[in-house]
XYZ file of C-alpha atoms in Angstrom:
171
model
C -80.459 -80.144 167.999
C -83.718 -81.420 166.601
C -84.982 -82.421 163.244
C -88.379 -82.871 161.737
C -89.942 -83.891 158.513
C -93.360 -83.134 157.164
C -94.812 -86.069 159.057
C -92.931 -86.319 162.344
C -91.062 -84.437 165.019
C -88.017 -85.793 166.776
C -88.652 -86.077 170.496
C -85.458 -85.845 172.523
C -84.552 -86.717 176.093
C -82.441 -84.155 177.922
C -79.044 -85.525 179.036
C -79.132 -84.116 182.599
C -82.793 -83.884 183.589
C -85.876 -86.009 182.933
C -87.671 -83.825 180.429
C -88.596 -84.916 176.927
C -88.882 -82.217 174.295
C -89.142 -81.239 170.681
C -87.677 -77.993 169.340
C -89.410 -76.504 166.316
C -88.498 -73.605 164.056
C -91.218 -71.648 162.255
C -90.734 -73.884 159.195
C -90.873 -77.046 161.326
C -94.139 -75.873 162.889
C -95.633 -75.242 159.448
C -94.465 -78.642 158.112
C -95.835 -80.549 161.097
C -98.995 -78.443 161.103
C -99.775 -79.322 157.510
C -99.625 -83.047 158.210
C -100.272 -83.997 161.820
C -101.161 -81.029 164.032
C -103.133 -78.410 162.095
C -103.186 -75.889 164.954
C -99.422 -75.863 165.555
C -98.497 -73.150 163.027
C -101.376 -71.000 164.277
C -100.140 -71.462 167.861
C -96.565 -70.582 166.834
C -97.799 -67.386 165.155
C -99.928 -66.458 168.185
C -96.913 -66.832 170.485
C -94.837 -64.746 168.070
C -97.450 -61.960 168.187
C -97.563 -62.178 171.993
C -93.758 -61.884 172.151
C -93.779 -58.748 169.987
C -96.541 -57.188 172.127
C -94.692 -57.991 175.357
C -91.425 -56.534 174.040
C -93.264 -53.374 172.945
C -94.819 -53.049 176.428
C -91.405 -53.466 178.036
C -89.923 -50.779 175.770
C -92.743 -48.370 176.633
C -92.438 -49.192 180.344
C -88.720 -48.437 180.236
C -89.389 -45.106 178.513
C -87.633 -46.027 175.271
C -88.255 -43.449 172.529
C -89.129 -46.180 170.022
C -91.772 -48.638 171.296
C -90.515 -51.169 168.721
C -86.870 -50.902 169.806
C -86.773 -54.362 171.410
C -89.092 -56.166 169.005
C -87.126 -54.778 166.045
C -84.126 -56.712 167.358
C -86.081 -59.844 166.361
C -86.212 -58.910 162.688
C -84.755 -62.281 161.647
C -87.839 -63.989 163.113
C -85.762 -66.897 164.380
C -87.930 -67.840 167.341
C -88.342 -71.469 168.271
C -91.160 -73.424 169.842
C -90.100 -75.950 172.426
C -92.658 -78.520 173.468
C -91.693 -79.902 176.900
C -92.940 -82.707 179.072
C -91.664 -83.497 182.532
C -92.678 -87.042 183.510
C -93.765 -87.843 187.063
C -90.774 -87.564 189.424
C -91.312 -90.748 191.442
C -87.896 -92.453 191.155
C -85.949 -90.089 188.960
C -82.165 -90.285 189.546
C -81.550 -86.566 188.953
C -84.341 -85.651 191.346
C -82.834 -87.985 193.967
C -79.428 -86.281 193.647
C -80.479 -82.623 193.512
C -84.115 -82.481 194.504
C -84.762 -80.665 191.208
C -86.211 -81.950 187.977
C -84.488 -79.153 186.035
C -81.592 -77.314 187.643
C -81.649 -73.576 188.184
C -80.878 -71.512 185.112
C -81.888 -68.447 183.158
C -82.838 -68.578 179.501
C -80.483 -67.138 176.894
C -82.950 -65.269 174.662
C -85.027 -62.157 175.180
C -88.253 -63.593 176.596
C -89.595 -67.083 177.137
C -93.352 -67.558 177.077
C -94.534 -70.491 179.172
C -97.930 -72.112 179.255
C -98.380 -74.667 182.000
C -100.862 -77.446 182.614
C -101.322 -76.714 186.299
C -98.835 -79.283 187.579
C -96.636 -77.614 190.182
C -92.853 -77.449 190.020
C -91.857 -74.208 188.303
C -90.103 -71.891 190.743
C -88.459 -68.480 190.333
C -85.719 -66.996 192.519
C -86.039 -63.559 194.085
C -83.040 -61.919 195.744
C -83.585 -61.645 199.471
C -86.614 -63.960 199.310
C -85.363 -67.225 197.790
C -87.214 -69.761 195.659
C -90.945 -69.225 195.239
C -93.472 -71.332 193.334
C -94.840 -69.738 190.177
C -98.608 -70.075 190.493
C -100.663 -71.569 187.699
C -103.483 -69.431 186.361
C -105.562 -71.068 183.657
C -105.254 -69.251 180.344
C -102.285 -67.161 181.498
C -98.803 -66.938 180.025
C -95.738 -66.874 182.271
C -93.052 -64.531 180.926
C -89.423 -65.204 181.829
C -86.882 -62.517 180.996
C -83.774 -63.946 179.333
C -80.106 -62.984 179.393
C -80.387 -61.179 176.070
C -83.147 -58.911 177.397
C -81.058 -58.228 180.495
C -78.186 -57.145 178.238
C -80.424 -55.059 175.930
C -81.884 -53.204 178.936
C -78.558 -52.626 180.669
C -79.655 -54.832 183.567
C -82.888 -52.920 184.126
C -84.765 -56.183 183.541
C -82.723 -59.047 184.990
C -82.872 -62.541 183.556
C -85.282 -64.759 185.499
C -83.470 -67.441 187.462
C -85.825 -70.422 187.573
C -85.960 -74.174 188.029
C -88.376 -77.079 187.982
C -88.402 -78.332 191.550
C -88.972 -81.902 192.575
C -90.412 -83.254 195.818
C -87.069 -83.018 197.649
C -86.016 -79.503 196.495
C -84.480 -77.279 199.114
C -85.738 -73.714 199.316
C-alpha cells in the first residue's frame, strides 16, 4: 500500500527484493503533478491511452467481434502507475541467495507497460527455450501480458513469466 499527499509520494522498499517503488493512482499522479512533477499526470494519461490501444489491437488480432471488448473491461479506470528503481546489485542479500533481484512471477492485471533505462536484468521465460533477456530499445514500451488477460482470452495469450536477474542468475 502507498500513500501520497499533494506534495510528496511515499517511496517503499519491497520486503523480499531490493527494489524501491512508489505506487500512484490516477488521483495521486494528478496531485503530485500539480506540485512537484508537472509531467506525471500527462505521462499517466499517455500510458492509459497506450494500454487502451494495445488492448484494442489484441482484441482485433484475436478476431473478437468488438474491438473494444478488452478495453471496455477497464471501464472503472483503476490503473496504477508504479515507479520502480532497482539499485546496483553488488552485495544484495537476496541476489546472493537466489541470483535474482526480483523473483520470477507474472503480473496480475491485464497488461503491464514497462519503460526501461537500458540497464540489463529483465528476462522473460519461454517454454522450451528458458530464460531470455528482454532487449532494451530506446523509446520502446515492453508489454507484459498479465493473468487477467490470460483469463479473459481463455489462455490464448498467456501471462508473461518474467524476473529481474542478477549477476548470479541461473538460466
